Tab-separated table of C-alpha atoms and ligand atoms in Angstrom:
chain	number	residue	atom	x	y	z
A	1	MET	CA	-50.725	6.426	73.896
A	2	SER	CA	-50.321	8.963	71.098
A	3	PHE	CA	-52.368	9.484	67.987
A	4	SER	CA	-51.294	10.772	64.625
A	5	TRP	CA	-53.467	13.324	62.898
A	6	HIS	CA	-53.638	14.455	59.317
A	7	THR	CA	-52.869	18.137	59.491
A	8	LYS	CA	-51.734	18.756	55.928
A	9	GLY	CA	-53.984	21.367	54.380
A	10	THR	CA	-56.059	21.658	57.550
A	11	ALA	CA	-56.869	24.369	60.036
A	12	GLN	CA	-54.032	23.183	62.279
A	13	ASP	CA	-51.353	23.914	59.689
A	14	PRO	CA	-50.306	27.582	59.819
A	15	LYS	CA	-48.993	27.322	56.272
A	16	SER	CA	-52.253	25.867	55.031
A	17	LYS	CA	-53.714	27.586	52.006
A	18	VAL	CA	-57.137	26.330	52.974
A	19	GLY	CA	-57.241	28.629	55.997
A	20	LEU	CA	-60.144	28.842	58.378
A	21	ASN	CA	-63.451	30.412	57.687
A	22	LYS	CA	-66.696	30.360	59.605
A	23	LYS	CA	-67.884	27.249	57.807
A	24	ASN	CA	-64.973	25.054	58.699
A	25	GLU	CA	-64.689	26.485	62.202
A	26	SER	CA	-67.477	24.150	63.224
A	27	ALA	CA	-65.786	21.361	61.270
A	28	ARG	CA	-62.684	22.057	63.322
A	29	THR	CA	-64.675	21.853	66.550
A	30	ARG	CA	-65.907	18.481	65.350
A	31	MET	CA	-62.340	17.386	64.645
A	32	GLU	CA	-61.201	18.476	68.116
A	33	VAL	CA	-64.058	16.579	69.721
A	34	CYS	CA	-63.016	13.512	67.708
A	35	LYS	CA	-59.471	13.853	69.068
A	36	ALA	CA	-60.793	14.160	72.607
A	37	LEU	CA	-62.949	11.062	72.099
A	38	GLN	CA	-59.991	9.079	70.800
A	39	HIS	CA	-57.998	10.005	73.869
A	40	ILE	CA	-60.860	8.968	76.144
A	41	VAL	CA	-62.029	5.802	74.394
A	42	GLU	CA	-58.721	4.507	73.045
A	43	GLY	CA	-56.205	6.231	75.320
A	44	GLY	CA	-58.045	5.784	78.627
A	45	ARG	CA	-57.912	9.518	79.436
A	46	THR	CA	-60.623	11.260	81.430
A	47	ILE	CA	-62.589	14.357	80.466
A	48	GLU	CA	-60.817	16.034	83.392
A	49	TRP	CA	-57.495	15.235	81.686
A	50	ILE	CA	-58.744	16.817	78.450
A	51	ARG	CA	-59.705	19.945	80.416
A	52	ALA	CA	-56.286	20.128	82.062
A	53	GLU	CA	-54.047	19.164	79.153
A	54	LYS	CA	-55.987	19.937	75.950
A	55	ALA	CA	-58.119	22.864	77.028
A	56	ALA	CA	-58.729	24.033	73.423
A	57	TRP	CA	-60.555	20.800	72.620
A	58	ILE	CA	-63.183	21.443	75.266
A	59	ALA	CA	-63.180	25.219	75.177
A	60	THR	CA	-66.654	26.104	73.926
A	61	PRO	CA	-70.176	25.088	74.963
A	62	LEU	CA	-70.431	23.168	71.657
A	63	HIS	CA	-67.269	21.170	72.414
A	64	ARG	CA	-68.638	20.336	75.869
A	65	GLU	CA	-72.103	19.407	74.627
A	66	LEU	CA	-70.562	17.039	72.081
A	67	ILE	CA	-67.968	15.491	74.408
A	68	TYR	CA	-70.372	14.970	77.303
A	69	GLY	CA	-73.231	13.836	75.045
A	70	THR	CA	-71.190	11.345	73.053
A	71	THR	CA	-69.485	9.819	76.100
A	72	ARG	CA	-72.872	9.510	77.844
A	73	HIS	CA	-74.256	7.482	74.923
A	74	TYR	CA	-71.026	6.138	73.460
A	75	LEU	CA	-71.717	2.441	73.881
A	76	SER	CA	-75.073	2.453	72.076
A	77	LEU	CA	-73.849	4.868	69.395
A	78	GLN	CA	-70.807	2.679	68.834
A	79	GLN	CA	-73.054	-0.298	68.267
A	80	ALA	CA	-75.306	1.588	65.847
A	81	VAL	CA	-72.385	2.926	63.787
A	82	THR	CA	-70.526	-0.409	63.747
A	83	GLU	CA	-73.608	-2.206	62.443
A	84	LEU	CA	-73.763	0.157	59.463
A	85	LEU	CA	-70.128	-0.146	58.454
A	86	LYS	CA	-69.467	-2.913	55.966
A	87	LYS	CA	-66.046	-3.516	57.505
A	88	PRO	CA	-64.316	-2.138	60.623
A	89	MET	CA	-62.429	1.157	60.235
A	90	ARG	CA	-58.686	0.803	59.827
A	91	ASP	CA	-56.702	1.879	62.904
A	92	LYS	CA	-55.474	4.972	61.095
A	93	ASP	CA	-59.081	5.983	60.356
A	94	ARG	CA	-60.400	5.792	63.895
A	95	ASP	CA	-60.858	9.568	63.726
A	96	LEU	CA	-63.547	8.962	61.108
A	97	PHE	CA	-65.243	6.477	63.404
A	98	GLN	CA	-65.420	9.159	66.108
A	99	LEU	CA	-66.729	11.624	63.523
A	100	LEU	CA	-69.591	9.236	62.821
A	101	ILE	CA	-70.226	8.849	66.570
A	102	VAL	CA	-70.505	12.631	66.962
A	103	GLY	CA	-72.883	12.891	63.988
A	104	ALA	CA	-74.924	9.936	65.266
A	105	TYR	CA	-75.205	11.586	68.690
A	106	GLN	CA	-76.481	14.825	67.199
A	107	LEU	CA	-78.998	13.076	64.972
A	108	LYS	CA	-80.414	11.066	67.858
A	109	TYR	CA	-80.223	13.453	70.795
A	110	THR	CA	-80.283	17.053	69.552
A	111	GLY	CA	-82.901	19.027	67.686
A	112	ILE	CA	-80.398	20.277	65.085
A	113	ALA	CA	-81.530	19.889	61.468
A	114	SER	CA	-80.259	16.617	60.006
A	115	TYR	CA	-78.992	18.233	56.791
A	116	ALA	CA	-76.780	20.609	58.835
A	117	ILE	CA	-75.349	17.756	60.927
A	118	ILE	CA	-74.610	15.680	57.837
A	119	ASN	CA	-73.123	18.610	55.880
A	120	GLU	CA	-70.834	19.595	58.725
A	121	SER	CA	-69.704	16.017	59.244
A	122	VAL	CA	-68.931	15.683	55.542
A	123	ASN	CA	-66.969	18.975	55.647
A	124	ALA	CA	-65.021	17.689	58.645
A	125	CYS	CA	-63.651	14.863	56.451
A	126	VAL	CA	-61.712	17.542	54.562
A	127	VAL	CA	-60.461	19.133	57.790
A	128	LEU	CA	-59.310	15.668	58.884
A	129	GLY	CA	-57.382	15.400	55.599
A	130	LYS	CA	-59.615	12.554	54.391
A	131	PRO	CA	-61.839	13.933	51.624
A	132	TRP	CA	-62.150	10.397	50.211
A	133	ALA	CA	-64.372	9.525	53.210
A	134	LYS	CA	-67.094	12.077	52.372
A	135	GLY	CA	-69.308	9.515	50.627
A	136	LEU	CA	-68.971	7.000	53.442
A	137	VAL	CA	-69.777	9.550	56.164
A	138	ASN	CA	-72.712	10.847	54.154
A	139	ALA	CA	-74.124	7.353	53.585
A	140	VAL	CA	-73.801	6.159	57.200
A	141	LEU	CA	-75.275	9.335	58.664
A	142	ARG	CA	-78.191	9.334	56.191
A	143	GLN	CA	-78.990	5.797	57.286
A	144	LEU	CA	-78.831	6.834	60.952
A	145	GLN	CA	-80.998	9.850	60.175
A	146	ARG	CA	-83.730	7.544	58.839
A	147	THR	CA	-83.558	5.398	61.973
A	148	ALA	CA	-83.621	8.460	64.262
A	149	GLU	CA	-86.594	9.971	62.395
A	150	ALA	CA	-88.538	6.702	62.524
A	151	ALA	CA	-87.932	6.424	66.287
A	152	GLN	CA	-89.014	10.029	66.770
A	153	LYS	CA	-92.207	9.436	64.786
A	154	ASP	CA	-93.040	6.369	66.901
A	155	ALA	CA	-92.485	8.375	70.089
A	156	THR	CA	-94.734	11.241	68.926
A	157	GLN	CA	-97.499	8.933	67.760
A	158	GLY	CA	-97.324	6.736	70.851
A	159	GLU	CA	-97.060	7.778	74.480
A	160	GLY	CA	-93.555	9.203	74.295
A	161	VAL	CA	-90.673	7.154	75.600
A	162	THR	CA	-91.901	4.398	77.914
A	163	THR	CA	-89.980	3.356	81.030
A	164	LYS	CA	-89.221	0.063	79.290
A	165	GLN	CA	-87.672	1.904	76.346
A	166	ALA	CA	-85.765	4.261	78.641
A	167	LEU	CA	-84.397	1.264	80.525
A	168	ALA	CA	-83.383	-0.522	77.317
A	169	ALA	CA	-81.615	2.629	76.089
A	170	ALA	CA	-79.879	3.193	79.434
A	171	THR	CA	-78.803	-0.459	79.603
A	172	ALA	CA	-77.227	-0.176	76.156
A	173	ASP	CA	-75.173	2.742	77.483
A	174	HIS	CA	-73.619	0.746	80.350
A	175	PRO	CA	-70.909	-1.902	80.074
A	176	PRO	CA	-72.381	-5.283	81.125
A	177	TRP	CA	-70.168	-5.625	84.223
A	178	LEU	CA	-71.429	-2.275	85.545
A	179	LYS	CA	-75.061	-3.170	84.955
A	180	ASP	CA	-74.536	-6.553	86.666
A	181	LYS	CA	-72.871	-4.947	89.670
A	182	LEU	CA	-75.667	-2.409	90.068
A	183	LYS	CA	-78.208	-5.216	89.838
A	184	MET	CA	-76.358	-7.274	92.446
A	185	GLN	CA	-75.783	-4.481	94.979
A	186	TYR	CA	-79.079	-2.649	94.360
A	187	PRO	CA	-81.697	-5.322	93.580
A	188	ALA	CA	-84.543	-2.825	94.127
A	189	GLU	CA	-83.005	0.276	92.572
A	190	TRP	CA	-80.747	-0.894	89.737
A	191	GLN	CA	-83.153	0.011	86.947
A	192	ALA	CA	-83.709	3.517	88.297
A	193	LEU	CA	-79.933	3.853	88.709
A	194	LEU	CA	-79.285	2.903	85.079
A	195	ILE	CA	-81.847	5.446	83.897
A	196	ALA	CA	-80.509	8.152	86.245
A	197	ASN	CA	-76.955	7.569	84.994
A	198	SER	CA	-78.073	8.357	81.455
A	199	GLN	CA	-79.665	11.668	82.361
A	200	ARG	CA	-78.091	15.072	82.813
A	201	ALA	CA	-77.139	16.106	86.325
A	202	PRO	CA	-78.905	19.030	88.015
A	203	MET	CA	-76.973	22.239	88.682
A	204	THR	CA	-76.886	22.953	92.402
A	205	LEU	CA	-75.481	26.092	93.984
A	206	ARG	CA	-73.982	26.797	97.368
A	207	ILE	CA	-74.499	30.330	98.523
A	208	ASN	CA	-71.337	31.586	100.215
A	209	THR	CA	-72.660	32.525	103.646
A	210	ALA	CA	-69.345	34.163	104.533
A	211	LYS	CA	-70.187	36.808	101.908
A	212	VAL	CA	-73.936	37.060	101.594
A	213	GLU	CA	-77.178	36.196	103.374
A	214	PRO	CA	-78.844	33.255	101.552
A	215	GLY	CA	-82.170	35.148	101.389
A	216	PHE	CA	-80.437	38.125	99.809
A	217	TYR	CA	-78.753	35.964	97.151
A	218	LYS	CA	-81.999	34.127	96.358
A	219	ALA	CA	-83.587	37.534	95.715
A	220	LYS	CA	-80.811	38.246	93.212
A	221	LEU	CA	-81.591	34.980	91.398
A	222	ARG	CA	-85.274	35.951	91.220
A	223	GLU	CA	-84.380	39.419	89.945
A	224	ASP	CA	-82.410	37.783	87.134
A	225	ASP	CA	-85.313	35.426	86.347
A	226	ILE	CA	-83.247	32.384	87.265
A	227	ALA	CA	-85.756	29.768	88.387
A	228	PHE	CA	-84.689	27.484	91.244
A	229	SER	CA	-85.996	25.293	94.003
A	230	GLU	CA	-84.957	25.435	97.637
A	231	SER	CA	-83.523	22.470	99.499
A	232	SER	CA	-83.189	21.171	103.038
A	233	MET	CA	-80.190	23.490	103.575
A	234	ILE	CA	-80.681	27.229	103.583
A	235	GLU	CA	-77.563	27.882	101.505
A	236	THR	CA	-78.385	25.309	98.818
A	237	VAL	CA	-80.499	25.933	95.717
A	238	ILE	CA	-81.138	23.759	92.659
A	239	LEU	CA	-81.524	25.548	89.355
A	240	ASP	CA	-84.417	24.553	87.083
A	241	THR	CA	-82.083	24.852	84.101
A	242	PRO	CA	-78.290	24.560	84.254
A	243	GLN	CA	-76.431	27.614	82.982
A	244	ASN	CA	-72.891	28.869	82.622
A	245	ALA	CA	-71.731	29.502	86.207
A	246	GLU	CA	-70.017	32.738	85.242
A	247	THR	CA	-73.357	34.242	84.233
A	248	LEU	CA	-74.781	33.785	87.751
A	249	PRO	CA	-75.329	36.971	89.772
A	250	SER	CA	-72.220	38.084	91.736
A	251	TRP	CA	-70.222	35.080	90.527
A	252	SER	CA	-67.012	37.104	90.273
A	253	ASP	CA	-67.631	38.496	93.779
A	254	GLY	CA	-67.589	34.917	95.081
A	255	GLU	CA	-71.099	34.952	96.484
A	256	VAL	CA	-71.861	31.524	95.080
A	257	ALA	CA	-70.238	28.204	94.121
A	258	VAL	CA	-71.456	25.199	92.150
A	259	GLN	CA	-71.632	22.077	94.319
A	260	ASP	CA	-73.899	19.050	94.338
A	261	LEU	CA	-76.375	18.676	97.184
A	262	SER	CA	-74.855	15.353	98.344
A	263	ALA	CA	-71.423	16.944	98.576
A	264	GLN	CA	-72.867	19.853	100.561
A	265	LEU	CA	-73.920	17.432	103.293
A	266	ALA	CA	-70.257	16.919	104.264
A	267	ALA	CA	-69.677	20.274	105.948
A	268	ASN	CA	-72.932	20.218	107.878
A	269	THR	CA	-72.394	16.634	109.000
A	270	LEU	CA	-68.855	17.288	110.172
A	271	MET	CA	-70.037	20.388	112.063
A	272	SER	CA	-72.716	18.322	113.802
A	273	MET	CA	-70.077	15.787	114.879
A	274	LEU	CA	-68.028	18.428	116.765
A	275	PRO	CA	-68.583	18.478	120.544
A	276	PRO	CA	-71.116	21.231	121.400
A	277	HIS	CA	-68.771	23.201	123.674
A	278	ILE	CA	-65.564	22.972	121.677
A	279	ALA	CA	-63.805	26.281	121.063
A	280	GLY	CA	-61.421	26.938	118.192
A	281	PRO	CA	-61.219	23.401	116.778
A	282	SER	CA	-58.387	22.224	114.609
A	283	ILE	CA	-59.705	20.423	111.521
A	284	LEU	CA	-58.054	18.587	108.651
A	285	ASP	CA	-59.523	18.168	105.173
A	286	ALA	CA	-57.204	15.381	104.054
A	287	CYS	CA	-58.047	15.153	100.334
A	288	ALA	CA	-59.109	18.699	99.772
A	289	ALA	CA	-58.697	19.725	96.131
A	290	PRO	CA	-60.495	21.375	94.374
A	291	GLY	CA	-61.936	22.596	97.660
A	292	GLY	CA	-65.706	22.181	97.326
A	293	LYS	CA	-66.166	20.713	100.801
A	294	LEU	CA	-63.205	22.640	102.202
A	295	PHE	CA	-64.639	26.065	101.472
A	296	HIS	CA	-68.125	25.063	102.548
A	297	LEU	CA	-66.622	23.850	105.816
A	298	HIS	CA	-64.741	27.107	106.190
A	299	GLU	CA	-67.972	29.042	105.665
A	300	ARG	CA	-69.693	26.972	108.353
A	301	LEU	CA	-66.755	27.228	110.777
A	302	ASN	CA	-66.655	30.936	110.178
A	303	ALA	CA	-70.246	31.249	111.343
A	304	ARG	CA	-69.612	29.300	114.582
A	305	PHE	CA	-66.026	30.056	115.664
A	306	LYS	CA	-63.553	32.902	115.600
A	307	THR	CA	-60.356	30.970	116.120
A	308	HIS	CA	-60.697	27.672	114.290
A	309	GLN	CA	-57.810	26.256	112.261
A	310	LEU	CA	-58.580	24.464	109.011
A	311	PHE	CA	-55.833	22.517	107.218
A	312	ALA	CA	-56.262	21.467	103.602
A	313	LEU	CA	-54.079	18.651	102.332
A	314	ASP	CA	-53.761	17.224	98.839
A	315	ASN	CA	-50.936	15.415	97.078
A	316	LYS	CA	-51.419	17.146	93.698
A	317	LYS	CA	-49.749	20.527	93.537
A	318	LYS	CA	-51.602	21.594	90.406
A	319	ARG	CA	-54.954	20.784	91.945
A	320	LEU	CA	-54.002	22.669	95.119
A	321	ASN	CA	-53.057	25.702	93.031
A	322	GLU	CA	-56.476	25.565	91.352
A	323	THR	CA	-58.017	25.269	94.815
A	324	LYS	CA	-56.254	28.468	95.865
A	325	ILE	CA	-57.643	30.290	92.831
A	326	ILE	CA	-61.170	29.092	93.617
A	327	GLY	CA	-60.621	30.067	97.271
A	328	SER	CA	-59.530	33.562	96.234
A	329	ARG	CA	-62.755	34.127	94.320
A	330	LEU	CA	-64.727	32.963	97.359
A	331	GLY	CA	-62.647	35.146	99.699
A	332	HIS	CA	-61.061	32.276	101.682
A	333	SER	CA	-57.509	31.832	100.419
A	334	ASP	CA	-55.986	34.745	102.365
A	335	ASP	CA	-57.682	33.839	105.628
A	336	PRO	CA	-54.942	33.033	108.188
A	337	ARG	CA	-57.177	30.331	109.700
A	338	LEU	CA	-56.910	28.288	106.493
A	339	THR	CA	-53.620	26.526	105.638
A	340	MET	CA	-53.013	24.536	102.445
A	341	LEU	CA	-50.419	21.765	102.434
A	342	CYS	CA	-49.184	19.647	99.557
A	343	ALA	CA	-48.398	16.192	100.942
A	344	ASP	CA	-49.256	12.531	100.557
A	345	ALA	CA	-51.823	11.672	103.219
A	346	THR	CA	-50.599	8.069	103.316
A	347	ASN	CA	-47.185	9.286	104.540
A	348	GLU	CA	-46.580	9.120	108.268
A	349	ASP	CA	-45.151	12.635	108.361
A	350	CYS	CA	-47.802	14.236	106.116
A	351	CYS	CA	-49.018	16.587	108.847
A	352	GLY	CA	-45.883	17.002	110.970
A	353	ASP	CA	-46.886	16.677	114.617
A	354	LEU	CA	-50.317	18.254	114.211
A	355	LEU	CA	-53.286	16.571	115.881
A	356	PHE	CA	-56.876	17.323	114.896
A	357	ASP	CA	-60.258	17.471	116.597
A	358	ALA	CA	-61.924	16.376	113.384
A	359	ILE	CA	-60.842	15.023	110.011
A	360	LEU	CA	-62.704	14.948	106.740
A	361	LEU	CA	-61.452	12.158	104.503
A	362	ASP	CA	-63.153	12.675	101.147
A	363	ALA	CA	-61.301	9.761	99.654
A	364	PRO	CA	-60.253	9.248	96.039
A	365	CYS	CA	-62.717	6.733	94.566
A	366	SER	CA	-64.307	5.378	91.401
A	367	GLY	CA	-66.807	8.246	91.183
A	368	SER	CA	-69.494	5.638	90.443
A	369	GLY	CA	-72.115	7.883	92.060
A	370	THR	CA	-71.399	10.680	89.596
A	371	ILE	CA	-71.649	8.891	86.247
A	372	ARG	CA	-74.343	11.243	84.946
A	373	ARG	CA	-72.044	14.203	85.796
A	374	ASN	CA	-68.867	12.477	84.585
A	375	PRO	CA	-70.128	10.226	81.790
A	376	ASP	CA	-66.608	9.090	80.810
A	377	ILE	CA	-66.531	6.997	84.023
A	378	ARG	CA	-68.819	4.400	82.411
A	379	LEU	CA	-66.223	3.931	79.656
A	380	LEU	CA	-63.117	3.935	81.835
A	381	LEU	CA	-64.050	2.223	85.082
A	382	ARG	CA	-63.262	-1.474	85.486
A	383	SER	CA	-64.394	-3.687	88.321
A	384	ASP	CA	-60.831	-4.298	89.571
A	385	HIS	CA	-60.407	-0.535	90.068
A	386	LEU	CA	-62.753	-0.794	93.047
A	387	THR	CA	-60.411	-3.021	95.031
A	388	ALA	CA	-57.429	-0.830	94.111
A	389	HIS	CA	-59.342	2.171	95.462
A	390	GLN	CA	-60.194	0.206	98.601
A	391	ASP	CA	-56.488	-0.420	99.303
A	392	LEU	CA	-55.698	3.299	99.060
A	393	GLN	CA	-58.774	4.286	101.081
A	394	LEU	CA	-57.689	1.952	103.914
A	395	GLN	CA	-54.119	3.258	103.808
A	396	LEU	CA	-55.421	6.813	104.097
A	397	LEU	CA	-57.702	5.908	106.996
A	398	HIS	CA	-54.965	4.101	108.931
A	399	ASN	CA	-52.477	6.897	108.512
A	400	LEU	CA	-54.852	9.754	109.273
A	401	TRP	CA	-56.284	7.982	112.319
A	402	ARG	CA	-52.973	8.593	114.075
A	403	ARG	CA	-53.462	12.343	113.608
A	404	LEU	CA	-56.878	12.370	115.304
A	405	LYS	CA	-57.117	13.470	118.954
A	406	GLU	CA	-58.689	11.112	121.490
A	407	GLY	CA	-62.443	11.585	121.276
A	408	GLY	CA	-62.022	13.258	117.894
A	409	THR	CA	-64.249	12.442	114.927
A	410	LEU	CA	-63.502	11.444	111.352
A	411	LEU	CA	-65.993	11.751	108.533
A	412	TYR	CA	-65.238	9.364	105.677
A	413	SER	CA	-66.865	10.059	102.315
A	414	THR	CA	-66.765	8.896	98.721
A	415	CYS	CA	-68.801	9.719	95.646
A	416	SER	CA	-69.195	5.994	95.071
A	417	ILE	CA	-72.262	3.812	95.355
A	418	PHE	CA	-70.365	0.519	95.572
A	419	GLU	CA	-69.861	-1.249	98.904
A	420	GLU	CA	-66.208	-2.065	98.068
A	421	GLU	CA	-65.370	1.612	98.631
A	422	ASN	CA	-67.903	2.264	101.352
A	423	ASP	CA	-69.178	-0.110	104.063
A	424	GLN	CA	-66.466	-2.678	103.271
A	425	VAL	CA	-63.742	-0.083	103.894
A	426	ILE	CA	-65.269	1.016	107.177
A	427	ASP	CA	-65.825	-2.570	108.272
A	428	LYS	CA	-62.215	-3.557	107.548
A	429	PHE	CA	-60.930	-0.442	109.280
A	430	ILE	CA	-62.988	-0.889	112.456
A	431	ASN	CA	-61.937	-4.545	112.653
A	432	ALA	CA	-58.278	-3.686	112.141
A	433	GLN	CA	-58.437	-1.063	114.900
A	434	ALA	CA	-60.304	-3.353	117.292
A	435	GLN	CA	-57.073	-4.755	118.729
A	436	SER	CA	-55.359	-1.365	119.045
A	437	THR	CA	-55.491	1.140	121.879
A	438	ALA	CA	-57.235	3.655	119.616
A	439	LYS	CA	-60.425	1.894	118.620
A	440	ALA	CA	-62.765	3.268	115.997
A	441	ALA	CA	-66.410	3.502	117.027
A	442	LEU	CA	-69.193	4.317	114.615
A	443	VAL	CA	-71.028	7.620	114.884
A	444	ALA	CA	-74.624	7.188	113.750
A	445	LEU	CA	-75.537	9.527	110.900
A	446	ASN	CA	-78.981	10.783	110.044
A	447	MET	CA	-79.272	12.943	106.959
A	448	GLN	CA	-82.268	14.485	105.264
A	449	HIS	CA	-81.475	12.678	102.008
A	450	GLY	CA	-80.490	9.069	101.358
A	451	SER	CA	-80.701	6.130	103.732
A	452	ALA	CA	-78.687	4.178	106.280
A	453	THR	CA	-76.442	1.289	105.260
A	454	SER	CA	-75.075	-1.260	107.757
A	455	LEU	CA	-72.301	1.131	108.815
A	456	GLY	CA	-72.854	4.472	107.127
A	457	TRP	CA	-75.169	6.496	104.936
A	458	GLN	CA	-75.810	6.196	101.179
A	459	LEU	CA	-77.215	8.721	98.729
A	460	LEU	CA	-78.192	7.616	95.244
A	461	PRO	CA	-78.357	9.493	91.935
A	462	SER	CA	-81.769	7.946	91.293
A	463	ALA	CA	-83.196	10.171	94.031
A	464	LYS	CA	-84.182	13.665	93.022
A	465	ASN	CA	-81.263	16.097	92.982
A	466	THR	CA	-78.511	14.099	94.661
A	467	ASP	CA	-75.357	12.548	93.284
A	468	GLY	CA	-74.440	9.102	94.566
A	469	PHE	CA	-72.458	9.629	97.755
A	470	TYR	CA	-71.445	7.723	100.866
A	471	TYR	CA	-70.692	8.956	104.381
A	472	ALA	CA	-69.539	7.180	107.531
A	473	GLY	CA	-68.736	8.770	110.892
A	474	LEU	CA	-66.079	7.428	113.255
A	475	THR	CA	-64.861	8.516	116.655
A	476	LYS	CA	-61.586	7.614	118.348
A	477	VAL	CA	-62.110	5.716	121.552
A	478	THR	CA	-59.042	5.099	123.658
A	479	GLN	CA	-58.944	1.822	125.529
A	480	ILE	CA	-58.764	2.090	129.315
B	1	SAM	C1	-62.611	13.114	95.775
B	1	SAM	S1	-61.310	14.207	95.444
B	1	SAM	C2	-61.542	15.427	96.675
B	1	SAM	C3	-62.633	16.425	96.362
B	1	SAM	C4	-62.660	17.560	97.376
B	1	SAM	N1	-62.747	17.076	98.736
B	1	SAM	C5	-63.796	18.493	97.111
B	1	SAM	O1	-64.821	18.457	97.804
B	1	SAM	O2	-63.682	19.316	96.205
B	1	SAM	C6	-59.940	13.331	96.080
B	1	SAM	C7	-58.675	14.127	96.189
B	1	SAM	O3	-57.714	13.305	96.841
B	1	SAM	C8	-56.456	13.647	96.366
B	1	SAM	N2	-55.546	12.538	96.725
B	1	SAM	C9	-55.438	11.319	96.142
B	1	SAM	N3	-54.521	10.586	96.775
B	1	SAM	C10	-54.047	11.344	97.787
B	1	SAM	C11	-53.054	11.140	98.784
B	1	SAM	N4	-52.390	9.995	98.870
B	1	SAM	N5	-52.802	12.142	99.647
B	1	SAM	C12	-53.479	13.309	99.582
B	1	SAM	N6	-54.416	13.556	98.650
B	1	SAM	C13	-54.705	12.590	97.767
B	1	SAM	C14	-56.661	13.871	94.882
B	1	SAM	O4	-55.639	14.676	94.357
B	1	SAM	C15	-58.025	14.537	94.867
B	1	SAM	O5	-57.875	15.921	94.820
C-alpha cells in the first residue's frame, strides 16, 4: 500500500521557500511519525520495517518515543479522537487523524506542557500542506487537554490510578480477540497480562563474558552511576532506568549486549542439555538472526570448550549481515568456530550433510510475549496468524530433526505465550515422530523463572523482568 503526501511548500521539498527552521523541525518529526503510523495502522507494516526501510522516520529519541507510545495506546486514543470528530476524516486526510493521535498521546501520557503540544500540532498542519486544518486540530486537542487534565486531577486527589482503572485502560488498548484469547488461555493471569502489555519493558543487559568478567563490568556500571539489579544469572543485569545502549560503558568495545532475561535462558538451558563429557560439540542455531541467543551461546561455549563448532542459519540475508555487524562489535564474527549460513531451514539440503549434537530452534512466531516491547504487535496480529506460524514451526522441526545426531538434543523456543505456537506444536511433533525410527522424547526443563506447562516451560511478561517466552526440550531416541 502506498500513501500520497502533500509536500508542496513543506520541508520535504528542496525547492520550498518555506525552508526548515528549528520551530518546524519538530513539526517535521511529527509529520514523519504520522507517516510511520499510517504505514503501521493502514499498511500493516511493523515498526521493524520502519527501522529497516524508513530509518529517518524513527531516527531520533523523540520519533521513537512518539511511535512506540502511540502504538502502545493506539486503540484507546483512536476511540477518544474519533468521538470528538463530527464526521470521519476523509481518506486523503488520514495524516491529520494520525496527527491528532500523536497530540492526544502526548497530552495523556507525557508531562509536556499542553500549549506546546497543541502549538506544535497546529504548526504541523502547515508542514503537512493542510493549513485549513489548524482550527480543527486546535479544537480537538483542546477538548482532549480538558479531559486529560480532569483525569489527572482525579488521580492526584484520589489514590492515584487504581488497579481497576489500570485494567480498564489496558483493556481499551487491546483488540477484543486478543483480550478474549488471553482470558481463555490464562484464566488466572489475563488481567495482569493485559496490564503488563501496556507498560514499558525493562532494559536488561548481557555482559559479554568472552571479553570481561561480570564483576568487573558491574563495577563499571556503578562507577558511571548506572543503577541496576542483579539476576539469577551472573552475566545478566536489569537497569533501573532504560538508556541509550551506546552510552553504556565499553559498548563500542563489545563488553555488553542488550537482551531480555527470558531470551538469556536459551543459552544456559541448551548448555545444560549437552552430555557432561562431550568434547567439541557441533551446534546449530537454526533461526539465528539478529544473533542474541547465538552470541550468548558462543560466549558460554567459549567458556567450556576449545573446539566447538557453532553454525548460525537464517533465511534472510539482510538480517544475517546485521548479525555479522553485531557479532563484530562483540568480537565473535571472525572466530573460526562460528559459521554463518544463509538458507531456508525448511529445505532438506539447508545444512548439507552436517549433523549436530544440539540444535536451537528459536522459531519465527507471533511475538505475543513481547507486546510491551513491540507494541505494534497488538495492532497487527490476528488470531489466524497463530495457526500459520504453527505450520511453519512444525515444518522447521521436522526438517531440522533429520540433522540431529542420535541422542542429540533440540531446544525449541518462541517469544509467544499462546499454546498454538508452544505446547500444541511440541505435542503434534512428538505424536508425528512416534511412528518413526527417530522418536522425540521430552527433556524436562527447570528454570529459575516461569513455570512448567504440560510439555515445556512458560515465562510471562506479567512476572517481574521477563518477556513472555516458551521453551521445550527434546532428545532424539532411536528405536531398537
Ligand atoms: C525469533 S527470530 C530469531 C531471533 C534470534 N534467535 C535471536 O535470538 O536474536 C526468527 C528468525 O527466523 C528466521 N527465519 C524465518 N523463517 C526461516 C526459515 N524458513 N529458515 C531459516 N530462518 C528463518 C527469521 O529471519 C528470523 O531472523
